[in-house]
Short mmCIF file of C-alpha atoms in Angstrom, two decimals:
data_model
loop_
_atom_site.label_atom_id
_atom_site.label_comp_id
_atom_site.label_asym_id
_atom_site.label_seq_id
_atom_site.Cartn_x
_atom_site.Cartn_y
_atom_site.Cartn_z
CA UNK A 164 72.93 -1.68 90.15
CA UNK A 165 71.82 -3.30 86.88
CA UNK A 166 68.32 -3.75 88.27
CA UNK A 167 68.08 -0.03 89.05
CA UNK A 168 69.35 0.86 85.55
CA UNK A 169 66.84 -1.51 83.94
CA UNK A 170 64.01 -0.01 85.98
CA UNK A 171 65.02 3.46 84.82
CA UNK A 172 65.27 2.33 81.20
CA UNK A 173 61.81 0.74 81.43
CA UNK A 174 60.34 4.21 81.96
CA UNK A 175 61.61 5.78 78.76
CA UNK A 176 60.92 4.94 75.14
CA UNK A 177 63.73 3.74 72.91
CA UNK A 178 63.64 6.84 70.71
CA UNK A 179 63.54 9.21 73.65
CA UNK A 180 66.54 7.43 75.20
CA UNK A 181 68.46 7.87 71.94
CA UNK A 182 67.69 11.59 71.98
CA UNK A 183 68.96 11.82 75.55
CA UNK A 184 72.18 9.92 74.76
CA UNK A 185 72.93 12.04 71.69
CA UNK A 186 72.12 15.19 73.66
CA UNK A 187 74.54 14.11 76.39
CA UNK A 188 77.27 13.58 73.78
CA UNK A 189 76.69 17.05 72.35
CA UNK A 190 76.65 18.62 75.82
CA UNK A 191 79.94 16.84 76.65
CA UNK A 192 81.44 18.08 73.41
CA UNK A 193 80.36 21.67 74.19
CA UNK A 194 82.10 21.50 77.58
CA UNK A 195 85.27 20.01 76.07
CA UNK A 196 85.24 22.65 73.35
CA UNK A 197 84.82 25.35 75.98
CA UNK A 198 88.02 24.30 77.76
CA UNK A 199 89.94 24.02 74.50
CA UNK A 200 90.14 20.24 74.23
CA UNK A 201 88.10 20.04 71.04
CA UNK A 202 89.17 22.25 68.08
CA UNK A 203 86.05 24.40 67.77
CA UNK A 204 84.06 26.78 69.92
CA UNK A 205 80.99 25.70 71.89
CA UNK A 206 79.06 28.51 70.20
CA UNK A 207 79.73 27.05 66.75
CA UNK A 208 78.55 23.64 67.97
CA UNK A 209 75.33 25.05 69.44
CA UNK A 210 74.64 27.01 66.26
CA UNK A 211 75.27 23.89 64.18
CA UNK A 212 72.86 21.82 66.27
CA UNK A 213 70.21 24.52 65.94
CA UNK A 214 70.58 24.80 62.17
CA UNK A 215 70.56 21.06 61.57
CA UNK A 216 67.62 20.48 63.93
CA UNK A 217 65.54 23.19 62.28
CA UNK A 218 66.31 22.04 58.74
CA UNK A 219 65.67 18.36 59.51
CA UNK A 220 62.41 19.14 61.33
CA UNK A 221 61.10 21.38 58.54
CA UNK A 222 62.09 18.96 55.76
CA UNK A 223 60.54 16.02 57.59
CA UNK A 224 57.31 17.94 58.14
CA UNK A 225 56.98 18.95 54.50
CA UNK A 226 57.79 15.51 53.11
CA UNK A 227 55.43 13.79 55.55
CA UNK A 228 52.63 16.05 54.36
CA UNK A 229 53.47 15.38 50.69
CA UNK A 230 53.63 11.60 51.10
CA UNK A 231 50.68 11.42 53.50
CA UNK A 232 52.70 9.70 56.24
CA UNK A 233 52.71 10.70 59.94
CA UNK A 234 55.82 12.70 60.79
CA UNK A 235 58.00 11.95 63.78
CA UNK A 236 59.69 14.74 65.68
CA UNK A 237 62.07 12.40 67.48
CA UNK A 238 63.25 10.87 64.21
CA UNK A 239 64.18 14.29 62.80
CA UNK A 240 65.89 15.27 66.05
CA UNK A 241 67.91 12.04 66.22
CA UNK A 242 69.11 12.50 62.64
CA UNK A 243 70.03 16.14 63.28
CA UNK A 244 71.98 15.24 66.43
CA UNK A 245 73.87 12.46 64.63
CA UNK A 246 74.78 14.85 61.81
CA UNK A 247 75.97 17.41 64.36
CA UNK A 248 78.26 14.78 65.87
CA UNK A 249 79.82 13.59 62.61
CA UNK A 250 80.21 16.75 60.48
CA UNK A 251 82.39 19.69 61.46
CA UNK A 252 80.65 22.48 63.39
CA UNK A 253 79.88 25.51 61.23
CA UNK A 254 82.54 28.21 61.11
CA UNK A 255 81.74 30.26 57.99
CA UNK A 256 78.58 31.10 56.00
CA UNK A 257 79.99 29.05 53.11
CA UNK A 258 79.13 25.89 55.05
CA UNK A 259 75.41 26.70 55.11
CA UNK A 260 74.86 25.18 51.67
CA UNK A 261 76.40 21.89 52.82
CA UNK A 262 74.29 21.93 55.98
CA UNK A 263 71.19 22.52 53.89
CA UNK A 264 71.92 19.71 51.47
CA UNK A 265 72.89 17.16 54.11
CA UNK A 266 69.75 17.89 56.17
CA UNK A 267 67.38 17.69 53.20
CA UNK A 268 69.00 14.55 51.83
CA UNK A 269 68.95 12.82 55.21
CA UNK A 270 65.22 13.34 55.70
CA UNK A 271 64.35 12.80 52.03
CA UNK A 272 66.09 9.42 52.05
CA UNK A 273 63.40 8.11 54.40
CA UNK A 274 60.67 8.88 51.86
CA UNK A 275 62.36 8.62 48.46
CA UNK A 276 65.11 6.02 48.89
CA UNK A 277 62.74 3.26 49.96
CA UNK A 278 61.33 0.01 48.66
CA UNK A 279 57.96 -1.48 49.61
CA UNK A 280 57.34 1.70 51.63
CA UNK A 281 60.32 1.07 53.92
CA UNK A 282 63.51 3.11 54.02
CA UNK A 283 66.61 1.00 54.31
CA UNK A 284 69.46 3.52 54.64
CA UNK A 285 70.47 5.21 57.86
CA UNK A 286 69.45 8.81 56.99
CA UNK A 287 72.60 10.50 58.31
CA UNK A 288 74.94 7.97 56.67
CA UNK A 289 73.37 8.10 53.20
CA UNK A 290 73.23 11.92 53.31
CA UNK A 291 76.97 12.32 53.91
CA UNK A 292 77.76 9.64 51.32
CA UNK A 293 75.77 11.55 48.67
CA UNK A 294 77.19 14.96 49.60
CA UNK A 295 80.68 13.48 49.60
CA UNK A 296 80.22 12.24 46.04
CA UNK A 297 78.37 15.29 44.73
CA UNK A 298 79.83 18.20 46.70
CA UNK A 299 83.12 16.80 48.02
CA UNK A 300 81.85 17.79 51.47
CA UNK A 301 81.44 14.90 53.85
CA UNK A 302 81.63 13.76 57.46
CA UNK A 303 84.74 14.13 59.62
CA UNK A 304 83.39 11.94 62.46
CA UNK A 305 84.97 14.40 64.91
CA UNK A 306 83.37 12.70 67.93
CA UNK A 307 85.83 9.77 67.53
CA UNK A 308 88.33 11.08 70.07
CA UNK A 309 89.79 9.76 73.30
CA UNK A 310 88.04 12.43 75.38
CA UNK A 311 84.60 11.62 73.94
CA UNK A 312 85.06 7.86 74.21
CA UNK A 313 83.82 7.28 77.81
CA UNK A 314 80.50 9.06 77.23
CA UNK A 315 80.15 7.36 73.84
CA UNK A 316 80.61 3.92 75.39
CA UNK A 317 78.27 4.56 78.33
CA UNK A 318 75.55 6.12 76.16
CA UNK A 319 75.80 3.40 73.54
CA UNK A 320 75.63 0.71 76.22
CA UNK A 321 72.40 2.21 77.62
CA UNK A 322 70.77 2.03 74.18
CA UNK A 323 72.01 -1.51 73.61
CA UNK A 324 70.77 -2.54 77.06
CA UNK A 325 67.37 -0.99 76.43
CA UNK A 326 67.01 -2.82 73.12
CA UNK A 327 68.46 -6.10 74.39
CA UNK A 328 70.93 -6.16 71.50
CA UNK A 329 74.04 -7.14 73.44
CA UNK A 330 74.57 -10.20 71.23
CA UNK A 331 74.44 -8.30 67.94
CA UNK A 332 76.72 -5.51 69.15
CA UNK A 333 79.11 -7.94 70.82
CA UNK A 334 79.46 -9.88 67.56
CA UNK A 335 79.92 -6.58 65.71
CA UNK A 336 82.83 -5.54 67.96
CA UNK A 337 84.35 -9.04 67.83
CA UNK A 338 84.15 -9.10 64.02
CA UNK A 339 85.86 -5.72 63.86
CA UNK A 340 88.66 -6.84 66.19
CA UNK A 341 89.29 -10.08 64.30
CA UNK A 342 89.31 -8.23 60.98
CA UNK A 343 91.67 -5.56 62.29
CA UNK A 344 94.11 -8.15 63.64
CA UNK A 345 93.99 -10.14 60.38
CA UNK A 346 94.63 -7.04 58.27
CA UNK A 347 97.66 -6.00 60.33
CA UNK A 348 99.28 -9.32 59.46
CA UNK A 349 98.24 -9.19 55.81
CA UNK A 350 99.43 -5.58 55.37
CA UNK A 351 102.49 -6.06 57.64
CA UNK A 352 101.54 -3.11 59.85
CA UNK A 353 101.73 -2.55 63.61
CA UNK A 354 99.13 -4.51 65.59
CA UNK A 355 99.12 -1.98 68.45
CA UNK A 356 98.68 0.92 66.03
CA UNK A 357 95.89 -0.88 64.20
CA UNK A 358 93.96 -1.62 67.38
CA UNK A 359 94.42 1.95 68.63
CA UNK A 360 93.07 3.27 65.35
CA UNK A 361 90.04 0.98 65.55
CA UNK A 362 89.13 1.33 69.23
CA UNK A 363 89.96 4.98 69.87
CA UNK A 364 90.31 6.90 66.61
CA UNK A 365 87.33 5.40 64.78
CA UNK A 366 83.61 5.73 65.57
CA UNK A 367 83.34 1.97 66.25
CA UNK A 368 81.43 2.27 69.52
CA UNK A 369 79.24 5.17 68.41
CA UNK A 370 78.14 3.30 65.29
CA UNK A 371 77.58 0.12 67.29
CA UNK A 372 75.46 1.76 69.98
CA UNK A 373 73.50 4.28 67.93
CA UNK A 374 73.43 3.30 64.25
CA UNK A 375 73.85 -0.47 64.11
CA UNK A 376 70.96 -0.86 66.56
CA UNK A 377 68.55 1.38 64.63
CA UNK A 378 65.43 -0.86 64.41
CA UNK A 379 64.23 0.39 61.04
CA UNK A 380 67.45 -0.52 59.21
CA UNK A 381 68.38 -3.65 61.16
CA UNK A 382 66.98 -7.10 60.32
CA UNK A 383 64.02 -8.24 62.45
CA UNK A 384 65.29 -11.54 63.87
CA UNK A 385 68.17 -12.61 66.11
CA UNK A 386 70.00 -14.75 63.57
CA UNK A 387 69.89 -12.13 60.83
CA UNK A 388 70.96 -9.44 63.30
CA UNK A 389 74.10 -11.38 64.13
CA UNK A 390 74.97 -11.69 60.43
CA UNK A 391 74.31 -7.95 60.10
CA UNK A 392 76.63 -7.28 63.05
CA UNK A 393 79.41 -9.29 61.44
CA UNK A 394 79.03 -7.45 58.11
CA UNK A 395 79.04 -4.03 59.78
CA UNK A 396 81.98 -4.95 62.03
CA UNK A 397 84.16 -6.07 59.12
CA UNK A 398 83.34 -3.00 57.03
CA UNK A 399 83.92 -0.57 59.91
CA UNK A 400 87.60 -1.46 60.32
CA UNK A 401 89.64 1.57 59.14
CA UNK A 402 92.22 -0.70 57.50
CA UNK A 403 89.60 -2.61 55.51
CA UNK A 404 90.04 -2.05 51.82
CA UNK A 405 89.29 -3.52 48.42
CA UNK A 406 92.42 -2.87 46.41
CA UNK A 407 93.18 0.82 46.79
CA UNK A 408 89.64 1.64 47.97
CA UNK A 409 89.30 2.24 51.74
CA UNK A 410 85.79 2.54 53.16
CA UNK A 411 84.66 5.55 55.16
CA UNK A 412 82.39 4.85 58.18
CA UNK A 413 79.35 6.26 56.37
CA UNK A 414 79.94 4.08 53.31
CA UNK A 415 80.40 1.03 55.54
CA UNK A 416 77.04 1.76 57.19
CA UNK A 417 75.27 2.22 53.84
CA UNK A 418 76.67 -1.04 52.45
CA UNK A 419 75.64 -2.91 55.61
CA UNK A 420 72.16 -1.33 55.37
CA UNK A 421 71.80 -2.72 51.85
CA UNK A 422 72.80 -6.17 53.09
CA UNK A 423 70.24 -5.94 55.91
CA UNK A 424 67.49 -4.95 53.50
CA UNK A 425 68.31 -7.83 51.15
CA UNK A 426 68.10 -10.20 54.11
CA UNK A 427 64.70 -8.84 55.19
CA UNK A 428 62.79 -6.37 52.97
CA UNK A 429 60.08 -5.56 55.58
CA UNK A 430 56.83 -3.65 55.23
CA UNK A 431 55.20 -0.32 55.96
CA UNK A 432 51.40 -0.05 55.78
CA UNK A 433 48.59 2.20 56.94
CA UNK A 434 46.23 0.60 59.44
CA UNK A 435 42.62 1.87 59.54
CA UNK A 436 40.75 1.50 62.81
CA UNK A 437 37.70 -0.75 62.49
CA UNK A 438 36.70 -1.16 66.10
CA UNK A 439 37.88 -0.92 69.69
CA UNK A 440 36.55 -2.84 72.65
CA UNK A 441 37.12 -2.48 76.37
CA UNK A 442 38.41 -5.82 77.63
CA UNK A 443 39.32 -4.83 81.19
CA UNK A 444 39.11 -1.67 83.32
CA UNK A 445 42.29 -0.28 81.74
CA UNK A 446 42.80 -2.47 78.63
CA UNK A 447 41.33 -2.03 75.15
CA UNK A 448 41.52 -4.22 72.07
CA UNK A 449 42.02 -2.20 68.88
CA UNK A 450 41.07 -3.84 65.59
CA UNK A 451 42.74 -2.41 62.47
CA UNK A 452 42.27 -3.17 58.78
CA UNK A 453 45.66 -3.09 57.02
CA UNK A 454 45.78 -1.59 53.53
CA UNK A 455 47.86 -4.62 52.49
CA UNK A 456 48.27 -8.04 54.05
CA UNK A 457 50.96 -8.07 56.71
CA UNK A 458 53.46 -10.92 56.74
CA UNK A 459 54.39 -11.85 60.30
CA UNK A 460 54.84 -14.80 62.63
CA UNK A 461 52.69 -15.28 65.74
CA UNK A 462 54.30 -13.40 68.64
CA UNK A 463 56.07 -10.70 66.66
CA UNK A 464 55.76 -6.96 67.25
CA UNK A 465 54.88 -3.93 65.14
CA UNK A 466 55.97 -0.30 65.40
CA UNK A 467 53.06 2.12 65.21
CA UNK A 468 53.34 5.85 64.48
CA UNK A 469 50.39 8.01 65.49
CA UNK A 470 50.67 11.66 64.51
CA UNK A 471 48.89 13.87 67.01
CA UNK A 472 48.94 17.44 68.24
CA UNK A 473 51.46 18.42 70.90
CA UNK A 474 53.23 15.07 71.47
CA UNK A 475 54.87 14.89 74.88
CA UNK A 476 58.38 13.74 75.74
CA UNK A 477 57.47 10.14 74.98
CA UNK A 478 56.97 10.88 71.28
CA UNK A 479 54.54 9.52 68.70
CA UNK A 480 55.90 6.01 68.11
CA UNK A 481 55.32 2.82 70.08
CA UNK A 482 56.01 -0.87 69.68
CA UNK A 483 53.05 -3.20 70.21
CA UNK A 484 52.96 -6.97 70.13
CA UNK A 485 50.52 -8.13 67.46
CA UNK A 486 47.69 -9.95 69.23
CA UNK A 487 46.14 -11.35 66.06
CA UNK A 488 47.13 -14.47 64.17
CA UNK A 489 48.49 -14.37 60.61
CA UNK A 490 45.34 -16.37 59.73
CA UNK A 491 43.12 -13.37 60.56
CA UNK A 492 42.41 -10.57 58.09
CA UNK A 493 42.60 -7.83 60.73
CA UNK A 494 45.26 -6.69 63.18
CA UNK A 495 44.47 -6.83 66.90
CA UNK A 496 46.49 -4.69 69.30
CA UNK A 497 45.89 -5.03 73.02
CA UNK A 498 46.80 -1.81 74.81
CA UNK A 499 46.90 -0.95 78.52
CA UNK A 500 46.17 2.64 79.57
CA UNK A 501 47.27 4.46 82.70
CA UNK A 502 45.71 7.38 84.63
CA UNK A 503 48.56 9.73 83.67
CA UNK A 504 49.22 8.28 80.27
CA UNK A 505 51.26 9.77 77.47
CA UNK A 506 49.89 12.02 74.76
CA UNK A 507 50.26 9.02 72.43
CA UNK A 508 48.04 6.84 74.60
CA UNK A 509 45.44 9.57 75.04
CA UNK A 510 45.30 10.14 71.28
CA UNK A 511 45.10 6.41 70.58
CA UNK A 512 42.19 6.00 72.98
CA UNK A 513 40.39 8.91 71.31
CA UNK A 514 41.04 7.53 67.82
CA UNK A 515 37.86 7.47 65.75
CA UNK A 516 36.63 4.86 63.30
CA UNK A 517 38.41 4.81 59.92
CA UNK A 518 41.27 6.88 61.31
CA UNK A 519 44.66 5.43 60.42
CA UNK A 520 48.03 4.87 62.03
CA UNK A 521 51.26 3.86 60.32
CA UNK A 522 52.57 0.35 60.94
CA UNK A 523 56.23 -0.39 60.27
CA UNK A 524 59.07 -2.72 61.22
CA UNK A 525 57.58 -6.09 62.04
CA UNK A 526 60.12 -8.15 63.94
CA UNK A 527 61.07 -10.18 66.97
CA UNK A 528 62.12 -13.74 67.83
CA UNK A 529 59.39 -14.36 70.40
CA UNK A 530 57.80 -16.95 68.13
CA UNK A 531 56.75 -20.58 68.28
CA UNK A 532 59.50 -23.20 67.91
CA UNK A 533 59.68 -24.97 64.58
CA UNK A 534 59.58 -28.35 66.30
CA UNK A 535 55.91 -29.07 67.15
CA UNK A 536 56.97 -31.77 69.64
CA UNK A 537 58.56 -29.27 72.03
CA UNK A 538 56.67 -28.86 75.28
CA UNK A 539 55.86 -25.22 76.00
CA UNK A 540 54.94 -23.17 79.04
CA UNK A 541 53.69 -19.69 78.31
CA UNK A 542 53.85 -17.38 81.34
CA UNK A 543 52.08 -14.04 81.03
CA UNK A 544 51.59 -11.08 83.31
CA UNK A 545 48.72 -8.68 82.54
CA UNK A 546 48.95 -7.26 79.03
CA UNK A 547 51.71 -9.79 78.34
CA UNK A 548 49.03 -12.24 77.17
CA UNK A 549 48.92 -10.51 73.75
CA UNK A 550 51.62 -12.61 71.99
CA UNK A 551 50.03 -15.78 73.35
CA UNK A 552 46.66 -14.78 71.94
CA UNK A 553 48.42 -14.61 68.54
CA UNK A 554 50.16 -17.96 68.99
CA UNK A 555 47.14 -19.86 70.31
CA UNK A 556 44.78 -18.44 67.69
CA UNK A 557 47.27 -19.51 65.00
CA UNK A 558 47.49 -23.04 66.40
CA UNK A 559 43.68 -23.22 66.58
CA UNK A 560 43.17 -22.01 63.01
CA UNK A 561 45.87 -24.28 61.59
CA UNK A 562 44.74 -27.22 63.77
CA UNK A 563 48.15 -27.78 65.34
CA UNK A 564 47.95 -29.59 68.65
CA UNK A 565 50.97 -28.91 70.85
CA UNK A 566 51.74 -29.62 74.48
CA UNK A 567 51.09 -26.13 75.87
CA UNK A 568 50.59 -24.90 79.43
CA UNK A 569 49.57 -21.26 79.95
CA UNK A 570 50.14 -19.59 83.33
CA UNK A 571 48.40 -16.21 83.32
CA UNK A 572 48.86 -13.78 86.24
CA UNK A 573 46.68 -10.72 86.95
CA UNK A 574 45.86 -8.57 89.96
CA UNK A 575 42.14 -9.33 89.72
CA UNK A 576 39.75 -11.50 87.71
CA UNK A 577 38.46 -8.38 85.94
CA UNK A 578 41.92 -7.91 84.39
CA UNK A 579 41.81 -11.21 82.48
CA UNK A 580 41.56 -10.61 78.73
CA UNK A 581 41.25 -12.71 75.57
CA UNK A 582 39.53 -15.40 77.63
CA UNK A 583 37.59 -16.53 74.53
CA UNK A 584 40.77 -17.61 72.74
CA UNK A 585 42.16 -19.22 75.89
CA UNK A 586 38.96 -21.26 76.33
CA UNK A 587 39.04 -22.25 72.66
CA UNK A 588 42.66 -23.35 73.03
CA UNK A 589 41.65 -25.59 75.93
CA UNK A 590 38.77 -27.11 73.98
CA UNK A 591 40.43 -27.55 70.58
CA UNK A 592 44.13 -27.89 71.36
CA UNK A 593 44.05 -29.60 74.72
CA UNK A 594 46.05 -26.71 76.18
CA UNK A 595 46.05 -26.27 79.95
CA UNK A 596 45.36 -22.72 81.12
CA UNK A 597 45.96 -21.76 84.74
CA UNK A 598 44.94 -18.34 86.03
CA UNK A 599 46.46 -16.79 89.15
CA UNK A 600 45.50 -13.59 90.96
CA UNK A 601 48.40 -11.79 92.61
CA UNK A 602 46.05 -9.86 94.91
CA UNK A 603 44.32 -12.54 96.95
CA UNK A 604 42.00 -10.04 98.61
CA UNK A 605 40.43 -9.25 95.22
CA UNK A 606 39.69 -12.88 94.35
CA UNK A 607 35.95 -13.63 93.91
CA UNK A 608 34.40 -15.97 96.46
CA UNK A 609 33.93 -18.62 93.75
CA UNK A 610 37.44 -18.24 92.27
CA UNK A 611 38.68 -21.62 91.01
CA UNK A 612 42.17 -20.56 89.93
CA UNK A 613 45.39 -20.06 91.83
CA UNK A 614 46.23 -17.15 94.13
CA UNK A 615 49.66 -15.55 94.51
CA UNK A 616 52.58 -14.38 92.45
CA UNK A 617 54.30 -16.64 89.95
CA UNK A 618 57.37 -18.16 91.61
CA UNK A 619 59.31 -21.41 91.39
CA UNK A 620 56.83 -23.22 93.67
CA UNK A 621 53.85 -22.29 91.49
CA UNK A 622 55.72 -23.22 88.31
CA UNK A 623 56.55 -26.68 89.73
CA UNK A 624 52.94 -27.19 90.86
CA UNK A 625 51.47 -26.19 87.50
CA UNK A 626 54.04 -28.09 85.40
CA UNK A 627 55.83 -30.87 87.31
CA UNK A 628 57.66 -31.69 84.07
CA UNK A 629 59.07 -28.16 83.90
CA UNK A 630 62.57 -29.49 83.18
CA UNK A 631 61.24 -30.79 79.82
CA UNK A 632 59.65 -27.50 78.75
CA UNK A 633 60.67 -24.36 76.89
CA UNK A 634 59.47 -21.28 78.76
CA UNK A 635 58.09 -18.10 77.20
CA UNK A 636 57.92 -15.01 79.42
CA UNK A 637 55.84 -11.95 78.54
CA UNK A 638 54.69 -8.98 80.58
CA UNK A 639 56.02 -5.85 82.27
CA UNK A 640 59.86 -5.93 82.27
CA UNK A 641 60.20 -6.15 86.05
CA UNK A 642 57.78 -9.09 86.13
CA UNK A 643 59.62 -10.87 83.31
CA UNK A 644 62.91 -10.48 85.19
CA UNK A 645 61.29 -11.92 88.35
CA UNK A 646 59.94 -14.91 86.42
CA UNK A 647 63.34 -15.48 84.81
CA UNK A 648 64.98 -15.48 88.25
CA UNK A 649 62.45 -18.06 89.46
CA UNK A 650 63.24 -20.32 86.51
CA UNK A 651 66.96 -20.00 87.13
CA UNK A 652 66.45 -21.04 90.74
CA UNK A 653 64.74 -24.15 89.38
CA UNK A 654 67.80 -24.87 87.27
CA UNK A 655 66.14 -24.13 83.91
CA UNK A 656 68.96 -23.34 81.44
CA UNK A 657 68.91 -20.00 79.66
CA UNK A 658 68.51 -21.65 76.25
CA UNK A 659 65.09 -22.90 77.39
CA UNK A 660 63.86 -19.39 78.29
CA UNK A 661 62.51 -16.90 75.74
CA UNK A 662 61.59 -13.35 76.71
CA UNK A 663 59.33 -10.96 74.85
CA UNK A 664 60.96 -7.76 73.58
CA UNK A 665 59.95 -4.52 75.24
CA UNK A 666 61.26 -1.71 73.06
CA UNK A 667 59.36 1.17 74.54
CA UNK A 668 56.50 2.30 76.71
CA UNK A 669 53.31 0.60 75.58
#
């Protein structure tokens, strides 16, 4: 069952999945309103969604043009849907002013309330905080009801599963529960009532699934994300207060966003295309010149926004692993293309010299261990070699010799890319690189590498000391899961396995 869900999630981008989940929540609410369970009409909800979507889209478009930054339709739609779920559906024309202000403020926060070209507030949360202070109109968080809870939990879980953020969200929920229990004893209130208020009558699960996990406002690494989850969990408890001041959910989110930004300021830069080279029949290497030096660790990823005409359902944002080393002055992105690729991929392939894309949100924990004595085995499938190109190039340039074995699987020899860096790693680092072709019939007659899929037998043959190594797995999600299963059959503990993030269709 989980395998089928993961396969389905692999086919949709993170942002598109969020749109689908929020849309499902709104559709559920419309049905519940239609049968009288929710205290508004389905027509008022539909009208509200339409107004908020139109205002957010128009504001985003105008501000993107003013600031010279690619706009993102999905971003505006996600913000509009969140606002529709947390502020009361429109009933009278008097509410139009509030709708206008909250939409404009939400989108403007992404451009104006930013530091180092990165916004650090959740747009919907900061908008309702500001309108609450200035207009006394704020969010009701009407979706936090018993009848909406099942869809909220299922939808939030799908997003969390897609992002691989189970640890952060689990810690967030645990922190909220511990805080709620502690406060019931401190305030001498009912434990049962306190837990009911937290788990059912508050937007705990909605915030955890949809807003806590937002990549652009969350810290970039696993350790910082767990701290962020604890902070958000404590602040989200309805009983949490400082003296007579009780926090609203939106204020809790904004305060946690500030903490996340202080932990990791981040960057946002324009990347100008310098060159592109065909490395394999369906793989290109794109070389970009950043307008400012990017700070990243070998193996981390970068979100890229490419504005183009008529974006399809997969949107105009993608996450790519950075293939270059921090020691290089340019940014390499290795990209695989498919016959029926997305509008994003088609536009990227057609990108001309000196054209620019927007790079944001560098993050990820798929990085080299601090201890240089650790033995490593880097297993890659196809385009999954990109983080290893970054790591090996960094080790070469900084003259760090480590015990590294690379096992690189492809369908055919023509699919092998970044061979120059792999050969250099063998010559200068003493790394061992083993190539395997999964399609034996396509192996050249003089092929000197292995043939067959990566399994436990091949891993043992390539690295007899596998029990002493830390394994890195990178490639298509299904392949990574297969490699992880093979390692588990060998008895390799989970703490010795690191998997590359896959946040969307690349």
